[in-house]
Coordinates of C-alpha atoms in Angstrom, one line a residue:
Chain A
X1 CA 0.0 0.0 0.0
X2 CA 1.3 3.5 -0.8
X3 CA 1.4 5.5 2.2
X4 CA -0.4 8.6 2.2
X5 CA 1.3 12.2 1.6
X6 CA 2.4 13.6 4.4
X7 CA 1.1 16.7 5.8
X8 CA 4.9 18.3 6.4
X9 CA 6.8 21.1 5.5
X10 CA 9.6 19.0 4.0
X11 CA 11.3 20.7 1.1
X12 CA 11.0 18.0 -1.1
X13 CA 12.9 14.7 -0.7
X14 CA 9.4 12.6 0.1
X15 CA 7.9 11.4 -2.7
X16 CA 8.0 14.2 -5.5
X17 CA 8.5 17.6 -3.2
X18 CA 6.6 19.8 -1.9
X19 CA 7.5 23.6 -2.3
X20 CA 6.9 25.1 1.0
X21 CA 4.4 27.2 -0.4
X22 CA 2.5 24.3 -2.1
X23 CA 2.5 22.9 1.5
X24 CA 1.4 25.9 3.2
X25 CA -1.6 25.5 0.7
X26 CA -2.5 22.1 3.0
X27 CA -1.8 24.1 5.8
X28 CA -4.9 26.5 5.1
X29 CA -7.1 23.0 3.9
X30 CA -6.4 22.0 7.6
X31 CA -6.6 25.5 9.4
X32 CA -10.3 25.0 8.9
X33 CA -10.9 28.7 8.9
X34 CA -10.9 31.4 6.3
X35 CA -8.9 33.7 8.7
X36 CA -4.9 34.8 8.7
X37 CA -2.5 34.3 11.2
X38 CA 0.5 35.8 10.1
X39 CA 3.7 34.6 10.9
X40 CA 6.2 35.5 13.0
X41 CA 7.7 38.8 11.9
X42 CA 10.3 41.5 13.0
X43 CA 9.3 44.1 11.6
X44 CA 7.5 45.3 14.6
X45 CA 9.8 45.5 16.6
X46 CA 12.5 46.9 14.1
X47 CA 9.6 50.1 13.7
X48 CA 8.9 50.4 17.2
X49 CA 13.0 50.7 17.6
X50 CA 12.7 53.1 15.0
X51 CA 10.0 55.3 16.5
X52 CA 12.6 55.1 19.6
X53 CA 15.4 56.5 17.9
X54 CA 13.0 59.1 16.0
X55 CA 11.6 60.2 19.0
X56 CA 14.8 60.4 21.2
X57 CA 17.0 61.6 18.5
X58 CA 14.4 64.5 17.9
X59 CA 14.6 65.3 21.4
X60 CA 18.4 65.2 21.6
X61 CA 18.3 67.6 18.2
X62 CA 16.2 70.3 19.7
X63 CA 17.6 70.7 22.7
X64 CA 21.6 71.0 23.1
X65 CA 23.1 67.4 23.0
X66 CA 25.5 65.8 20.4
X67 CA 24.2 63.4 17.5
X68 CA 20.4 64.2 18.1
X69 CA 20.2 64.9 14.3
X70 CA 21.8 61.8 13.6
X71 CA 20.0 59.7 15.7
X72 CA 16.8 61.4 14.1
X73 CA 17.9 61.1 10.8
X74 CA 18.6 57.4 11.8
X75 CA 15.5 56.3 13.1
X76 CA 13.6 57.7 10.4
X77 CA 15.3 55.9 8.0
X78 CA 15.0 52.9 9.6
X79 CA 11.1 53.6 10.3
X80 CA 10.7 54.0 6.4
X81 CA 12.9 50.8 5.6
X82 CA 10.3 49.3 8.4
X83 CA 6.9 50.6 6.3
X84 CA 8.9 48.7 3.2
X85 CA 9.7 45.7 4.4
X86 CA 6.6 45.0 6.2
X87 CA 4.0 46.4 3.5
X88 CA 6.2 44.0 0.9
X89 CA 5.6 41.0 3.4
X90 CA 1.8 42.0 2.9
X91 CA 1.8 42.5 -0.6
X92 CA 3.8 38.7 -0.8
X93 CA 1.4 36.7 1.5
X94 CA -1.3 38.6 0.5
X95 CA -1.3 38.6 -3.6
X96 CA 1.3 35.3 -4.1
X97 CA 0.4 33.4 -1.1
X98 CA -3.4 34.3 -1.1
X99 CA -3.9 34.3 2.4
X100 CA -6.1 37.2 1.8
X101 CA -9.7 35.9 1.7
X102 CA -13.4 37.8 1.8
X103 CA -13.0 38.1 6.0
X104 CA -9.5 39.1 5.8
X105 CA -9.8 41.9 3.7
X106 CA -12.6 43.6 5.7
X107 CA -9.5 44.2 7.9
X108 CA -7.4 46.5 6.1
X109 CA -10.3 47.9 4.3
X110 CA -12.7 48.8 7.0
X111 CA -9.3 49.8 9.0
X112 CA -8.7 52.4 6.6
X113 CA -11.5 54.4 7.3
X114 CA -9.8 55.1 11.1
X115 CA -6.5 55.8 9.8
X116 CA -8.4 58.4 7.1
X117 CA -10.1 59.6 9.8
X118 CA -7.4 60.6 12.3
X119 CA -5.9 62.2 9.6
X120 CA -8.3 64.5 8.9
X121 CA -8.6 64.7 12.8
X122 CA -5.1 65.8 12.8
X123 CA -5.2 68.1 9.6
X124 CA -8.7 69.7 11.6
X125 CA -6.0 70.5 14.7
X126 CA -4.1 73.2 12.0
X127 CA -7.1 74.5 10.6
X128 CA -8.5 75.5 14.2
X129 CA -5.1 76.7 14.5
X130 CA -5.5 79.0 11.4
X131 CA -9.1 80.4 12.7
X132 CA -8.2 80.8 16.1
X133 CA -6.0 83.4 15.0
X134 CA -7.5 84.9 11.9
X135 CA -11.4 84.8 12.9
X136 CA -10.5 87.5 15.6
X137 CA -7.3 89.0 15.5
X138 CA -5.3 90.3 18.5
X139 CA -4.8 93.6 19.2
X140 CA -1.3 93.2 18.9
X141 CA -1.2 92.4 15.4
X142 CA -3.5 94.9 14.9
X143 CA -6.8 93.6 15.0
X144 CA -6.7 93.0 11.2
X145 CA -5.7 90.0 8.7
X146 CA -3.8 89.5 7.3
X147 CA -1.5 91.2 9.4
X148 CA -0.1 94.8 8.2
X149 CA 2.9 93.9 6.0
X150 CA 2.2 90.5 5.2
X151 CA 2.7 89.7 1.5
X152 CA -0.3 87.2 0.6
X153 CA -0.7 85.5 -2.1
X154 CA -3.2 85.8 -4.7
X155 CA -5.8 83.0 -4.9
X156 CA -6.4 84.3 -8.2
X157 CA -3.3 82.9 -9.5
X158 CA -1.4 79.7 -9.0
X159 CA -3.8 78.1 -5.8
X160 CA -6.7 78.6 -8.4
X161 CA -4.9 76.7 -11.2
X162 CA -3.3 73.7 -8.5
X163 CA -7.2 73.2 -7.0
X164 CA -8.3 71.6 -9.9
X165 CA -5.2 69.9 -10.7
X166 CA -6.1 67.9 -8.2
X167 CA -9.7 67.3 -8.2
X168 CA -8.5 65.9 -12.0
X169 CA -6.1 63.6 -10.4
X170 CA -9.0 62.6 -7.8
X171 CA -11.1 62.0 -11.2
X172 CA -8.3 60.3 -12.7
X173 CA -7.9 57.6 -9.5
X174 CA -11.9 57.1 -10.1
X175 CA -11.2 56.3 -13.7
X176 CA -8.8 54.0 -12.8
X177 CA -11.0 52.0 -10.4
X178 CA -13.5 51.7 -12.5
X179 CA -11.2 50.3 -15.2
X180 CA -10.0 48.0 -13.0
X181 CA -13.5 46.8 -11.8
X182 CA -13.9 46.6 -15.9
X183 CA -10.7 44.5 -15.9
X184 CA -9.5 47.0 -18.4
X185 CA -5.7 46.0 -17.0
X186 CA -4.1 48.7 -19.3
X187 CA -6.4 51.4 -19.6
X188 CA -6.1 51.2 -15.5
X189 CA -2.7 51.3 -15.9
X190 CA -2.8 54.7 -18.0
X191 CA -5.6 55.9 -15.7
X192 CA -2.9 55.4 -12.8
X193 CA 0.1 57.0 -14.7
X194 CA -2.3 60.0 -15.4
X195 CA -3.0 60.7 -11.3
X196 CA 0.3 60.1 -10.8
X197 CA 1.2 62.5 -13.1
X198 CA -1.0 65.6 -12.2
X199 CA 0.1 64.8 -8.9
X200 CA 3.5 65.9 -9.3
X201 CA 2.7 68.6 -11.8
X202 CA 0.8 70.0 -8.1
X203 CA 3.5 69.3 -6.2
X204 CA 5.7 71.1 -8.4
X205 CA 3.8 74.2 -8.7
X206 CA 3.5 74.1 -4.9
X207 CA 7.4 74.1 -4.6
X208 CA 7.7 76.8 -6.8
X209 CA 5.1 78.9 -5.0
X210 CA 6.8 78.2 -1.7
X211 CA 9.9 79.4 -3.0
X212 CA 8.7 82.7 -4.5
X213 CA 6.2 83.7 -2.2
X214 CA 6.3 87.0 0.0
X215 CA 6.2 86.0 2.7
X216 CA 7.7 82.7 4.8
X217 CA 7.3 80.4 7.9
X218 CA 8.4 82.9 10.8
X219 CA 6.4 85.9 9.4
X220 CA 4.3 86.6 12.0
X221 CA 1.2 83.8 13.1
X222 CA 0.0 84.1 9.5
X223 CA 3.3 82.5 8.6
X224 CA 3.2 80.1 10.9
X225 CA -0.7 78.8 10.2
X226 CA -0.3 79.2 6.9
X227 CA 3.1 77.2 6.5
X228 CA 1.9 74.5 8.9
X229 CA -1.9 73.6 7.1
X230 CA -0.7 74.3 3.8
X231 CA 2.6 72.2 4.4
X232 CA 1.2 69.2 5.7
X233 CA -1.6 69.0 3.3
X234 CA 1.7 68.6 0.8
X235 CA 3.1 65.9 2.9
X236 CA 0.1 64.5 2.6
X237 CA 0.0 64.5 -0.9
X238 CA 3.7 63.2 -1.4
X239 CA 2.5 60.3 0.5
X240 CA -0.7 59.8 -1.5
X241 CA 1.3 60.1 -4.3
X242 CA 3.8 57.4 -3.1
X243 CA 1.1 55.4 -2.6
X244 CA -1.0 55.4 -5.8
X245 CA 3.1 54.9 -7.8
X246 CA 2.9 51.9 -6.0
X247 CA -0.4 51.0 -7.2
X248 CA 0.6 51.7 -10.8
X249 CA 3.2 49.5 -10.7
X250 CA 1.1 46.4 -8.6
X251 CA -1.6 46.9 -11.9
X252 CA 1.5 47.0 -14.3
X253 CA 2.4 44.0 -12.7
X254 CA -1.2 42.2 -12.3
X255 CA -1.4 42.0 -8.8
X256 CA -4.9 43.3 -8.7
X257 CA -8.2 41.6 -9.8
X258 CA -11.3 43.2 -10.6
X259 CA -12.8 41.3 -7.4
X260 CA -10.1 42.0 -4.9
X261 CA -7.8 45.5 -4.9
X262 CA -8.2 46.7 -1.1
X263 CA -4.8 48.3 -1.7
X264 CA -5.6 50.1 -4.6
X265 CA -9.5 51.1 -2.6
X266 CA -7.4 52.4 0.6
X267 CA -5.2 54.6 -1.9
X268 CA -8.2 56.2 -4.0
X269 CA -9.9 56.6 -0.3
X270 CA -7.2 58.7 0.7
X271 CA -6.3 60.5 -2.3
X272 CA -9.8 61.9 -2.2
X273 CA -9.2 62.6 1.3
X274 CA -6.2 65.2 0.3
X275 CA -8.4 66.6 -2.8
X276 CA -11.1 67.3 0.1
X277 CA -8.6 69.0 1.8
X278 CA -7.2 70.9 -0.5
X279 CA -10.5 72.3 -1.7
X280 CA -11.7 73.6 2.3
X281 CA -7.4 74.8 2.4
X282 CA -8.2 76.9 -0.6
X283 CA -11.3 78.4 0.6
X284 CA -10.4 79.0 3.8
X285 CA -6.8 79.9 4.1
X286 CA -6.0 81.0 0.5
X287 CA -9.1 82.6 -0.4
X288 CA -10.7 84.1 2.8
X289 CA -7.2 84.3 4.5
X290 CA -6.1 86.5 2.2
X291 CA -8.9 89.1 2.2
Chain B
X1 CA -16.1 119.2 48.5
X2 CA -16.7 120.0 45.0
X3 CA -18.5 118.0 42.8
X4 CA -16.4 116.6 40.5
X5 CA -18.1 114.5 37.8
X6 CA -16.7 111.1 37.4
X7 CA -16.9 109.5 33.9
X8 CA -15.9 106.8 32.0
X9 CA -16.1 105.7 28.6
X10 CA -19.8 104.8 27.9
X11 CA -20.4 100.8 27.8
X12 CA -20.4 99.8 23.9
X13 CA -22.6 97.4 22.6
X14 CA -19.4 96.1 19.9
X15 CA -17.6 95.0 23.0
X16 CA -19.8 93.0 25.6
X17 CA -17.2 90.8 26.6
X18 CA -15.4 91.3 30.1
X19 CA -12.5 91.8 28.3
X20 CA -12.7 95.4 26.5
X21 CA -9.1 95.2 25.4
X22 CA -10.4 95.3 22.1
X23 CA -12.5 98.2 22.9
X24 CA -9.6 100.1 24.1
X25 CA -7.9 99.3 20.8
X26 CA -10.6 100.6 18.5
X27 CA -10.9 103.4 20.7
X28 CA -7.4 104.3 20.0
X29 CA -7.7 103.7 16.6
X30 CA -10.9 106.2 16.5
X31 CA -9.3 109.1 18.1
X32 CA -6.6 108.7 15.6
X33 CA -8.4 108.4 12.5
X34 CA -10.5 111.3 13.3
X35 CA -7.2 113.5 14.1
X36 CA -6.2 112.5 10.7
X37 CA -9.4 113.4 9.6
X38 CA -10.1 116.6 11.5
X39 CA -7.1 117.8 12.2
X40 CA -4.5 117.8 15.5
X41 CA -6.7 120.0 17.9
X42 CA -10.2 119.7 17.2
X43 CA -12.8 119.5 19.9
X44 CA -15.0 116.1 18.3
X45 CA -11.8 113.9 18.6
X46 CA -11.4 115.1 22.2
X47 CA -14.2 113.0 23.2
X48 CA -12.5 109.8 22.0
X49 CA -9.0 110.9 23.2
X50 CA -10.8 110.6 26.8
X51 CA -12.4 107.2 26.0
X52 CA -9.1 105.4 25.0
X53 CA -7.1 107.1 28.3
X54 CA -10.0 105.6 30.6
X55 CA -10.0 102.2 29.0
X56 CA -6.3 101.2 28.0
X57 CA -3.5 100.8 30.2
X58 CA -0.7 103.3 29.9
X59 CA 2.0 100.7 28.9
X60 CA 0.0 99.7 25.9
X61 CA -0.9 103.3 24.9
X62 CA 3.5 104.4 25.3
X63 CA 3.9 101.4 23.6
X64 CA 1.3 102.3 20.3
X65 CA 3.0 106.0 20.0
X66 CA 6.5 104.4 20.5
X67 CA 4.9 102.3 16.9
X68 CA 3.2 104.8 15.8
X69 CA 6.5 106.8 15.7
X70 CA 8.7 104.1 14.2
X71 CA 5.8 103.8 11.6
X72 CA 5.6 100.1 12.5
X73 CA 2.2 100.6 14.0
X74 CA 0.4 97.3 13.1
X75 CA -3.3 99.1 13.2
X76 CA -5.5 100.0 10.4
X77 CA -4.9 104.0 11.3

């Protein structure tokens, strides 16, 4: 009688080999549940070391101690190396191992929403900040705003033309999905390249604003709120921007299927996110502000 | 004794916060726009020269002229 295959991890000397991922695939026919349990990982640890030597290192930096910039500078890098690393593990056990089933993806798509929304918690922080001090102006700065002397810049010109950049590239992401829900794989593809694109064309003209502009960071509290809302917004969109180049490439690759793209849903989420942003920044700050 | 009227600047309905610092700042601001207006010694600015002197501390209002001089006086004047 032949004996029966064994159910082991055994890279391939019994009876015709079995690929550790081939056997990992018996592993889920015995886990008897549709759920994930990853498996043991550093990465973890390695980000909460970095966030350590972030956080210290930016201490050390700001106040009068040796090698706080390096330390920073260190533990940032190392907490970006961390977001790589681990996100790549995802993308592996999730598109080429298929762990990934209906129940696991509620996860990181319903767990978006939070992380979306304690963003725009965080961005809300800076735009309080901005009305606090423009709704009713002290008297030392004169009771009017902008303040006397402050060189704004008109709406009228390059904020007006980057607004709907944006909203395109928020189109543009919505064109994409629905390509991709079409399983049009290269139109998506172009649709991709396209938000990608007007992106940086934004971020570009920002840069160029920044450098130009009449006034800067330390002029007076309408520097400072306008720097900081304005500023972070653009992080933002850097990272939004990151993120949808690496959808472009996952799609140029054919990692997503029209049933199953949570990475590419979390990335159109919170692209739309910076466009909403951008278009209450615009009123707000660079329209009204600048009255 | 002999009377001696005591006055203050009359309660304005722009300001009906506790804190009137922003009523001593208009104030300010009024008596030197109407000077600008009217001229250095006229009698209508007068009343608003008393207003501001009741209702702003004298550090802010040596501070303001000390501005005003320098022309880096941050008010609309």
């Amino acid at each position: 009688m032949r004996p029966q295959r064994a159910l082991t991890l055994g890279s391939g000397d019994e009876g015709g080999g079995l690929h550790t991922t081939e056997a990992k695939w018996f592993m889920i026919e015995s886990q008897r549940h549709s759920y994930h349990l990853v498996d043991p990982s550093p990465w973890p640890i390695s980000g909460s070391l970095g966030a350590l030597a972030t956080t210290v290192g930016g201490v050390m930096y700001m106040h009068p101690f040796q090698g706080g910039a390096t330390l920073l500078s260190l533990g940032l890098i190392f907490i970006l190396y961390t977001m790589f690393v681990w996100w790549r593990d995802v993308l592996r056990e999730s598109t080429l191992e298929g762990h990934h089933t209906k129940v696991v993806q509620l996860g990181p798509r319903y767990g978006s929403i939070p992380f979306i929304v304690s963003e725009v918690m965080f961005l809300f922080a800076f735009f309080r900040a901005s009305s606090h001090s423009s709704l009713a102006p002290t008297v030392e700065i004169g009771g009017i705003w902008p303040p006397k002397g402050i060189g704004v810049l008109d709406p009228r010109e390059i904020p007006f033309l980057n607004t709907p950049i944006l909203l395109s590239s928020g189109a543009a992401v919505t064109w994409a999905h629905h390509a991709i829900l079409a399983g049009k794989e290269k139109r998506a593809v172009y649709a991709l390249v396209a938000t990608v694109s007007l992106a940086l064309v934004f971020t570009g003209f920002q840069g160029m604003e920044y450098y130009q502009a009449p006034s800067a960071i330390s002029d007076s509290i309408y520097g400072s709120t306008f720097s900081l809302a304005t500023g972070f917004h653009g992080f933002h969109v850097i990272i939004g921007t990151l993120f949808s180049i690496i959808c472009g490439i996952r799609q140029y690759l054919g990692h997503l299927t029209k049933e199953h793209h949570v990475g590419f849903e979390a990335a159109a989420w919170y692209w739309h996110f910076v466009d909403v942003v951008r278009l209450f920044l615009f009123v707000s700050i660079y329209w009204w502000g600048g009255i | 004794m002999a009377d001696i009227e005591l006055k203050t600047a009359p309660a304005d309905f722009r300001f009906p916060t506790t804190n009137q610092s922003r009523h001593c700042f208009t104030r300010y601001i009024e008596f030197h726009r109407c000077v600008a207006a009217k001229g250095e010694e006229s009698r209508e600015c007068e009343k608003f020269a008393k207003y501001y002197r009741s209702l702003c501390p004298g550090e802010w209002v040596d501070r303001w002229n000390e501005q005003r001089e320098n022309g880096v006086f941050p008010g609309p004047l």
